[in-house]
Short mmCIF file of C-alpha atoms in Angstrom, two decimals:
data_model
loop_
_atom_site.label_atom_id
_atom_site.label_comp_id
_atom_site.label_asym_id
_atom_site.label_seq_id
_atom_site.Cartn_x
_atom_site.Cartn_y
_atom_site.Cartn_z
CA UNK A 255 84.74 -6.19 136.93
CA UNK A 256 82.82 -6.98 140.08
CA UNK A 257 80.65 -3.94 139.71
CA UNK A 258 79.96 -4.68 135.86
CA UNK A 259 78.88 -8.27 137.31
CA UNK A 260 76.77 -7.14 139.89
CA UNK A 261 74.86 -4.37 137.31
CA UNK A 262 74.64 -7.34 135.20
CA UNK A 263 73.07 -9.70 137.54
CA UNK A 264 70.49 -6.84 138.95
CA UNK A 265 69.41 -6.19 135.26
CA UNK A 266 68.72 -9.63 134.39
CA UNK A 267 66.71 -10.27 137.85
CA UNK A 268 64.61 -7.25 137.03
CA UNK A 269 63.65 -8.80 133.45
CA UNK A 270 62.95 -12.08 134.70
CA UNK A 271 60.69 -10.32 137.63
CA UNK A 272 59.42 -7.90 134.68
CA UNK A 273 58.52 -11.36 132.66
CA UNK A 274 57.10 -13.08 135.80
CA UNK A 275 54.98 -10.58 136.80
CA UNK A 276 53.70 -9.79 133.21
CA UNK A 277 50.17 -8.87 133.22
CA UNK A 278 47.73 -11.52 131.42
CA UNK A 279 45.15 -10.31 129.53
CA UNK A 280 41.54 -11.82 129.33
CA UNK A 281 40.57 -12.80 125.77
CA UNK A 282 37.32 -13.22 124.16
CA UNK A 283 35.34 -13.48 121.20
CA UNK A 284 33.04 -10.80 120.02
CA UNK A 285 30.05 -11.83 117.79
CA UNK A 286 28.39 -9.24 116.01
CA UNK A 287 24.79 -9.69 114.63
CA UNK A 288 23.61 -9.12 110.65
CA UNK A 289 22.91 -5.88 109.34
CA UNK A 290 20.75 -3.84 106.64
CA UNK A 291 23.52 -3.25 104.56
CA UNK A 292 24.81 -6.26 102.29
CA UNK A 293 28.22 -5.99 103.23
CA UNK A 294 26.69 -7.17 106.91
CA UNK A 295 24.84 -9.94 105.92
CA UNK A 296 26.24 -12.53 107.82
CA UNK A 297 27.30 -10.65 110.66
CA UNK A 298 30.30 -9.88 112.01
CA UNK A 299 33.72 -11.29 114.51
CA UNK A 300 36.11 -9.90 116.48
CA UNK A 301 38.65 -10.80 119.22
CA UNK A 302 38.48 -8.43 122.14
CA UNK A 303 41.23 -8.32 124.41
CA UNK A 304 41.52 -6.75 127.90
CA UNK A 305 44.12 -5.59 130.34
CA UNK A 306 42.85 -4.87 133.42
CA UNK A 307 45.80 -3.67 135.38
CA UNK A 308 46.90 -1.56 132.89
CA UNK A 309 42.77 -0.33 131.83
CA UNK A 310 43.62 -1.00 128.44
CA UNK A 311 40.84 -2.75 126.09
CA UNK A 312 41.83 -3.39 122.78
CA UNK A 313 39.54 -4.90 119.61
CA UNK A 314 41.37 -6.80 116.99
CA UNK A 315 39.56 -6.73 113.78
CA UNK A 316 40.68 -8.43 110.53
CA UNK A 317 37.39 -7.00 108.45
CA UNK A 318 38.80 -3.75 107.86
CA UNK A 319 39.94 -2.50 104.19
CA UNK A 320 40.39 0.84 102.68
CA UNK A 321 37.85 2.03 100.32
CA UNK A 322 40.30 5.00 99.09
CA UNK A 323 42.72 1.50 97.26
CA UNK A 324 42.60 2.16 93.71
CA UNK A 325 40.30 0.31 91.29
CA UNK A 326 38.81 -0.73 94.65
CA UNK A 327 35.71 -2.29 92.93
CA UNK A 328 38.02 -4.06 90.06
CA UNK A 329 40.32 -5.38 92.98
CA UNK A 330 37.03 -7.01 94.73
CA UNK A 331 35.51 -8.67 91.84
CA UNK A 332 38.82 -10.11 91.08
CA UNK A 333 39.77 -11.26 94.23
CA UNK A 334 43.26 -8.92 94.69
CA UNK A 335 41.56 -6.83 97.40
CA UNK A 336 43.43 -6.74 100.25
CA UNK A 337 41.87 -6.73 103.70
CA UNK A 338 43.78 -5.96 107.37
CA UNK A 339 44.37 -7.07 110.88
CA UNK A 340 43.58 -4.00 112.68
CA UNK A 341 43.29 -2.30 116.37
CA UNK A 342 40.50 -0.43 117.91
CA UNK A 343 39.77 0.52 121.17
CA UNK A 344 36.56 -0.84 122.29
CA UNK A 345 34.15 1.87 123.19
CA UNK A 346 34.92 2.90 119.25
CA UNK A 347 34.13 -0.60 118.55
CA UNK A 348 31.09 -0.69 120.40
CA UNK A 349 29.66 2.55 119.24
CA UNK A 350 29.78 1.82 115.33
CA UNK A 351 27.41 -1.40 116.28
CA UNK A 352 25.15 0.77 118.68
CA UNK A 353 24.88 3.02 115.64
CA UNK A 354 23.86 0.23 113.27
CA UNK A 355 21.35 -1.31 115.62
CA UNK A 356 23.16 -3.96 115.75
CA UNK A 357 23.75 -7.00 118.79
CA UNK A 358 27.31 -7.80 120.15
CA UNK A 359 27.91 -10.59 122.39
CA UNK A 360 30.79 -11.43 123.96
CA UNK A 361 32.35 -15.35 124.43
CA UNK A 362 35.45 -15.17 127.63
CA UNK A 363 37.61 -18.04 126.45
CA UNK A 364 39.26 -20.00 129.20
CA UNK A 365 42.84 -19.73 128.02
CA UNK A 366 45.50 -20.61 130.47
CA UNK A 367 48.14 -18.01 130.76
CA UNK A 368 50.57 -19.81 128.67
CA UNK A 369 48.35 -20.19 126.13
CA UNK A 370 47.15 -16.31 126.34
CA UNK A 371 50.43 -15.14 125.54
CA UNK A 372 51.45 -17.29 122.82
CA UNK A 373 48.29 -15.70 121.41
CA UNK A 374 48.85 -12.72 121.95
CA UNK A 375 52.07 -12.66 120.82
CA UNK A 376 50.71 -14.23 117.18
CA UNK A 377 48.48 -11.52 116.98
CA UNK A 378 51.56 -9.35 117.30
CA UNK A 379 53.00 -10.88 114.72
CA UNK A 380 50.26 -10.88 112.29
CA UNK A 381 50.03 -7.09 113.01
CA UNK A 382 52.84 -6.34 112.14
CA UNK A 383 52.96 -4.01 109.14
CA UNK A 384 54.68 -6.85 106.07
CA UNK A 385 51.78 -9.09 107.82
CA UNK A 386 48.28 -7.26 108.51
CA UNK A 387 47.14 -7.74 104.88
CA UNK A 388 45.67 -10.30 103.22
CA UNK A 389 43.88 -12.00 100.42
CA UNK A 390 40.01 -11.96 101.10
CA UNK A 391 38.14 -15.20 100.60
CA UNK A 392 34.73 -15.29 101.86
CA UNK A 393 34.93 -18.86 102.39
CA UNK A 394 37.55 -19.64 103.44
CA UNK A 395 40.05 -16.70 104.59
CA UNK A 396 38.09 -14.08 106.32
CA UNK A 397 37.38 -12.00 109.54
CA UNK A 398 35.52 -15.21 111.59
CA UNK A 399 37.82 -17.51 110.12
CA UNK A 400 40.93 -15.91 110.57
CA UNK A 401 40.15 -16.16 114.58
CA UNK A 402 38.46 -19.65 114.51
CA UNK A 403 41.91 -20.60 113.29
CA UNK A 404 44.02 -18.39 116.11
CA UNK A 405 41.93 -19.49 119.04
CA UNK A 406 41.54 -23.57 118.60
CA UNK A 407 45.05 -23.41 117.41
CA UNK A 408 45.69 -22.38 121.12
CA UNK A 409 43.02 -24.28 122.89
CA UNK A 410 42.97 -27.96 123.52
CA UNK A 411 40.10 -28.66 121.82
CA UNK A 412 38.40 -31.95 120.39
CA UNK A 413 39.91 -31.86 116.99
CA UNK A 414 37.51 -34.76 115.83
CA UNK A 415 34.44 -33.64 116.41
CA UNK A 416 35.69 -30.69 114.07
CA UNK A 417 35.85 -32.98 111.40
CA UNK A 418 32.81 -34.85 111.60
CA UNK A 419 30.18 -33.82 108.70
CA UNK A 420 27.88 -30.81 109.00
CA UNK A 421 24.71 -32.29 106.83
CA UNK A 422 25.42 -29.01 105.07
CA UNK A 423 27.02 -27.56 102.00
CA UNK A 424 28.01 -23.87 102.05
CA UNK A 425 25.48 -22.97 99.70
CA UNK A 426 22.94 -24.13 102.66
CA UNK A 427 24.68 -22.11 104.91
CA UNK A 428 24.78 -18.88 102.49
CA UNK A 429 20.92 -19.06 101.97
CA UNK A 430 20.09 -19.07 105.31
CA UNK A 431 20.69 -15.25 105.65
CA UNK A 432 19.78 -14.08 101.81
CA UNK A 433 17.04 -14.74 99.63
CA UNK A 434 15.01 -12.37 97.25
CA UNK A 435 16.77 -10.83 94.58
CA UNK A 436 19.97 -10.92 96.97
CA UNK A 437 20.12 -14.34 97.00
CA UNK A 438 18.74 -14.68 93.24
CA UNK A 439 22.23 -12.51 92.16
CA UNK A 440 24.15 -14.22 94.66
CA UNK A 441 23.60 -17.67 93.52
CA UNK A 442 23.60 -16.88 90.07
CA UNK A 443 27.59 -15.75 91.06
CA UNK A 444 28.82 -18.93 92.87
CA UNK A 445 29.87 -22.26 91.34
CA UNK A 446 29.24 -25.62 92.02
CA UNK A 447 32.26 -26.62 94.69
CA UNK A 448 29.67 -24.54 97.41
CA UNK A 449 27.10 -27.44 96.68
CA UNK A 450 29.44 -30.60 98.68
CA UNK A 451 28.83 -31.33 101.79
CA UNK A 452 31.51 -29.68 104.69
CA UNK A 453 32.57 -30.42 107.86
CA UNK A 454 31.89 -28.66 111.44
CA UNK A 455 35.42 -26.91 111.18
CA UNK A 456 34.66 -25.36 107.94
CA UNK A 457 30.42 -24.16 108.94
CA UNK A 458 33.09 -21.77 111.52
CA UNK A 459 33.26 -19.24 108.52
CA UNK A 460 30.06 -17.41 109.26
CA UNK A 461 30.23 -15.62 112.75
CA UNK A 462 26.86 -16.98 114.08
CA UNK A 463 28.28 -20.78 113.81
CA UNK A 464 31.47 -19.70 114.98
CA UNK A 465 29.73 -18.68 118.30
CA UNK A 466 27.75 -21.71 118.67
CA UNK A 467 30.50 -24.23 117.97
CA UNK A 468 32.73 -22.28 120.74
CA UNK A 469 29.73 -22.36 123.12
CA UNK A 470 30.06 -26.63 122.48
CA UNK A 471 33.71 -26.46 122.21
CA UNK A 472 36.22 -28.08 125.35
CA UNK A 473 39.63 -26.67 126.50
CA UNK A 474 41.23 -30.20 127.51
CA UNK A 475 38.74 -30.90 130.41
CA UNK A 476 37.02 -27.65 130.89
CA UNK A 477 34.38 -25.61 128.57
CA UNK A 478 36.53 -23.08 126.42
CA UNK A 479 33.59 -20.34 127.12
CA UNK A 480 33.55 -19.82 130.87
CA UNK A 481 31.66 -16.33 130.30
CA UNK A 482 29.16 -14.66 127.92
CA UNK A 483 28.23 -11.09 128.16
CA UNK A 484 25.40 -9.36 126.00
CA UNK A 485 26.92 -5.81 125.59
CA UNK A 486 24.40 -4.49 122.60
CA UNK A 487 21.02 -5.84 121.94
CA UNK A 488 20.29 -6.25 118.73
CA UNK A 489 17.80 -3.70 117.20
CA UNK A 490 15.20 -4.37 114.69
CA UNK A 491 16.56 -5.31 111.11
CA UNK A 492 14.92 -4.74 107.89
CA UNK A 493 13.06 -7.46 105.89
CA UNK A 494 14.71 -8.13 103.20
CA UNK A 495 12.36 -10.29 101.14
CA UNK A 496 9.25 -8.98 98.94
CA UNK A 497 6.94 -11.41 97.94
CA UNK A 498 5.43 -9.67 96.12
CA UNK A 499 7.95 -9.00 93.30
CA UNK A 500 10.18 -11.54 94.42
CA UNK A 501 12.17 -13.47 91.36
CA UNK A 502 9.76 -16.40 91.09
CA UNK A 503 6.50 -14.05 90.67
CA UNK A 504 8.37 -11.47 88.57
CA UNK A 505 9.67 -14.21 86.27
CA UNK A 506 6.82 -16.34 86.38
CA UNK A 507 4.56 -13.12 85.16
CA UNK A 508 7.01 -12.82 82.23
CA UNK A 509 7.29 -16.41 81.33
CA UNK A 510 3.14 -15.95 80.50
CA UNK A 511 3.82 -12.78 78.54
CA UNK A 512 6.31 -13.78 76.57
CA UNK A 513 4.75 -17.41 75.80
CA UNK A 514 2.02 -15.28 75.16
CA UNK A 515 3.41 -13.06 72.79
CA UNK A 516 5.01 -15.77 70.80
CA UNK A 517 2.08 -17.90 70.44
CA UNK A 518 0.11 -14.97 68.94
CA UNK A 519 3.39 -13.54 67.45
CA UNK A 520 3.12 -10.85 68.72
CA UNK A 521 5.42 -8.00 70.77
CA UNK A 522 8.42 -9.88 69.27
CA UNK A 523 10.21 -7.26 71.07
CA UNK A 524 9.80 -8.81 74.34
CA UNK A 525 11.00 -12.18 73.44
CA UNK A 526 14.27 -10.50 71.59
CA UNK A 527 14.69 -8.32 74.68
CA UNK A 528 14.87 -11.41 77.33
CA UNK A 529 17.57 -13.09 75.46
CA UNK A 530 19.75 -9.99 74.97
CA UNK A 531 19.33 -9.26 78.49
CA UNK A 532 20.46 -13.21 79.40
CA UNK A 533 23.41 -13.12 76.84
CA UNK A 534 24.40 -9.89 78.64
CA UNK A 535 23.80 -11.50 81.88
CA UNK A 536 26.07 -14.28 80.11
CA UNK A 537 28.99 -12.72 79.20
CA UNK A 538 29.55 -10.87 82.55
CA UNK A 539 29.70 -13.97 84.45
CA UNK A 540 31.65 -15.24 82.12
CA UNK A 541 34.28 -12.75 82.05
CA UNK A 542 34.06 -12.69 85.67
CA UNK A 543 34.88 -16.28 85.92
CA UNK A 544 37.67 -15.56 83.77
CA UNK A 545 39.22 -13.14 85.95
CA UNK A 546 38.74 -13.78 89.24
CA UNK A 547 40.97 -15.86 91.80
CA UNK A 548 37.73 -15.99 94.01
CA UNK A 549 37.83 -20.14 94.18
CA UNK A 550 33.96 -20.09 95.55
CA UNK A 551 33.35 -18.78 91.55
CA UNK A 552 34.39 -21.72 89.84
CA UNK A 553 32.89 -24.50 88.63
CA UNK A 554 29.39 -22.81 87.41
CA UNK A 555 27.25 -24.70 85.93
CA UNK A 556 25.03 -21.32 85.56
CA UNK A 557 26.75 -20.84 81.90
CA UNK A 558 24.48 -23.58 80.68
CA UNK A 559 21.75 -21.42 80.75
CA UNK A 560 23.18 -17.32 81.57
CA UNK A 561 24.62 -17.42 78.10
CA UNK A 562 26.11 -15.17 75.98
CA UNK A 563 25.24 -17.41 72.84
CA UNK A 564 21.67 -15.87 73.52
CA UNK A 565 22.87 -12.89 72.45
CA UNK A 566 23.47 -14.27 68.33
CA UNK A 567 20.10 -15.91 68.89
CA UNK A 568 18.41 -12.62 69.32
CA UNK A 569 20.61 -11.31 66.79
CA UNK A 570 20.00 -14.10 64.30
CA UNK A 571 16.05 -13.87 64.89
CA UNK A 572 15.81 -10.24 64.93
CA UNK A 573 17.64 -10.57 61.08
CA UNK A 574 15.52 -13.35 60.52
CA UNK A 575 19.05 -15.57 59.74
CA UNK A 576 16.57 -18.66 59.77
CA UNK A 577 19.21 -21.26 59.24
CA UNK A 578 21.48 -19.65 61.71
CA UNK A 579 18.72 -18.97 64.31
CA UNK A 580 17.58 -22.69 64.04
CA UNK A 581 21.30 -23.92 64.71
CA UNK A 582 21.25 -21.60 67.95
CA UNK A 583 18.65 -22.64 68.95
CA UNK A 584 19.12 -26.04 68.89
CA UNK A 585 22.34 -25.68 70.63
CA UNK A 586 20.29 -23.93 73.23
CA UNK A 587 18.13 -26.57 74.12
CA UNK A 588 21.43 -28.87 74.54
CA UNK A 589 22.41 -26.50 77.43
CA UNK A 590 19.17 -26.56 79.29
CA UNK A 591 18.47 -29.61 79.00
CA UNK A 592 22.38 -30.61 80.16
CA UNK A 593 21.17 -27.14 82.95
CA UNK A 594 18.75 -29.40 84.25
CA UNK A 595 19.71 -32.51 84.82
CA UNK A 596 23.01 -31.03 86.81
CA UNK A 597 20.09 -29.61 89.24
CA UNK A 598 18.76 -32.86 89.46
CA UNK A 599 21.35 -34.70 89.92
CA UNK A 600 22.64 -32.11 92.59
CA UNK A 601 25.61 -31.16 91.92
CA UNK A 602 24.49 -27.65 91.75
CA UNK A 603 21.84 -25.35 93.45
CA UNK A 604 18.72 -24.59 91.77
CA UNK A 605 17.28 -21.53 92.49
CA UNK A 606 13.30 -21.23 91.56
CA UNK A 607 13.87 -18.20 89.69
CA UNK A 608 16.35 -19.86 87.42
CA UNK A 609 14.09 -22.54 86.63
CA UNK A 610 11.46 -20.41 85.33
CA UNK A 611 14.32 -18.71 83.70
CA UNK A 612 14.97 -21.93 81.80
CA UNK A 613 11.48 -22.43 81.08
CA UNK A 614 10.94 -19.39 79.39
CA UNK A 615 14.09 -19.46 77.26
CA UNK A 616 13.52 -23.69 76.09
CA UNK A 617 9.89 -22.41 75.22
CA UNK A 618 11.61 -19.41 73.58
CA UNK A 619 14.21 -21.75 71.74
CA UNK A 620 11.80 -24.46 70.76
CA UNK A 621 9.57 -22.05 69.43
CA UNK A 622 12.54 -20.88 66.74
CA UNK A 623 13.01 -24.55 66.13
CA UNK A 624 9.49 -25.07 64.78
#
């Protein structure tokens, strides 16, 4: 019995010695810069952590998914696509943005130690394999703001100032990486709940204010960054915008043709043409709305005038229905007009292209009236 005692006691002192002495890693945030692709857009997060004792440096990245998931497109547009906490080791991190030509920059946080495990230790958690996955939301559940969540849940951080008013909606913040025909298809996607105002907490989405907001951010009465480290410079990245055939000129040139061609009456071809294409346009959004779980989709207003009703209007015209054609066309002209004064009133985003859009098909609509 004494010897069982004394093995006993021995054990437990080397687990409280092994606990004691356990080594505490450094944590940061790594902030990765856009890229060409779409999918890199608005950049990129990660949370680096780093052992130093035991030369282990470890990346954990909840942006991965598998592109081998079945109906992997069909899962996206509906919102059922699962992403994943994963693990990388850093040089393999590293070398995917140095291939890109992309920037990294690195944020030490100035966790205390208790705070750095019980971190840690979440992150284990969430690793786990009945808890890596998730459901993607780009606003609100993604790879920046699953780690804004994990680090000022552990920091002692000004919680007010987080929920003081940005002056922004998320729309603003959306458009200030896209515009072109990105940002025309884009816009034409999301609903009116990304036109409200939100608060500083919430701008922490996108990586870029994620890494400012930490750089302003307190850990009770110290700065939560003590440290920032460039590790990749940020290469040259494409312009995405052409003038030239940007929506607004593109539309704008086809607004004149097809006002043209229906005040000499002629190409009728055209005219039919743009509203098939719009009721087309119409009923994928529509069916899109109707199927998806992605919230930021909701609420669009875009219906009024990306119809499918357009298509029966170029059916009606085309079969010269007169009576039926008038009645559509009427009913058009109640959308629009209902289209615009939502923009005006602001509770949703209007892009430029869209209003020439709506130009061209009350013109078009009128015209049938008469």
């Amino acid at each position: 019995m004494r010897r069982t005692v004394t093995i006993i006691i021995i054990l437990f002192s080397l687990l409280v010695a092994k606990i004691s002495f356990a080594e505490v890693p450094r944590v940061s945030l790594l902030t990765c810069t856009p890229g060409n692709e779409l999918y890199s857009t608005f950049g990129h997060s990660a949370l680096r952590i780093v052992y130093t004792e035991s030369a282990r440096d470890l990346v954990f990245n909840f942006g991965l998914f598998d592109f081998n998931t079945p109906n992997f497109y069909t899962k996206f547009m509906r919102g059922k696509l699962k992403y994943m906490l994963g693990i990388q080791y850093m040089n393999d991190f590293i070398y995917q943005y140095q291939w890109e030509g992309r920037g990294v920059t690195e944020q030490v946080l100035s966790l205390d130690s208790a705070a750095t495990m019980k971190l840690i230790s979440k992150l284990d958690y969430l690793y786990r394999p009945e808890n890596r996955y998730y459901l993607y939301s780009f606003l609100y559940k993604n790879c920046t703001s699953e780690l804004r969540d994990l680090i000022f849940d552990h920091a002692e951080s000004d919680s007010i100032s987080l929920k003081k008013m940005s002056g922004k909606t998320n729309r603003d913040l959306i458009n200030e990486y896209i515009d072109g025909w990105t940002g025309f298809g884009i816009n034409i996607l999301l609903g009116s709940t990304l036109d409200k105002e939100v608060d500083v907490f919430q701008t922490m989405f996108l990586p870029d204010y994620l890494y400012n907001e930490l750089s302003l951010a307190s850990n009770g009465n110290k700065p939560l960054v003590v440290q920032e480290n460039l590790i990749l410079e940020s290469g040259k990245r494409d312009d995405i915008s052409r003038n030239l055939f940007s929506p607004l000129f593109v539309f704008s040139l086809l607004a004149a043709i097809i006002g043209f061609s229906l005040i000499k009456r002629r190409f009728r071809v055209l005219d039919l043409s743009f509203l098939t294409f719009t009721g087309l346009l119409g009923l994928f959004l529509g069916t899109l709305i109707l199927i998806t779980e992605h919230r930021e989709l909701y609420s669009n207003f875009n219906l009024l005038w990306c119809n499918p009703l357009y298509l029966l209007l170029a059916l009606s015209s085309a079969l010269k229905w007169r009576k039926s054609e008038r009645v559509l066309a009427i009913a058009s002209l109640i959308a629009l007009s209902s289209m615009v004064i939502i923009w005006v009133s602001g509770i949703q985003y209007a892009e430029p292209g869209y209003v020439i859009i709506v130009l061209i098909l009350a013109f078009s609509s009128a015209y049938k009236v008469r």
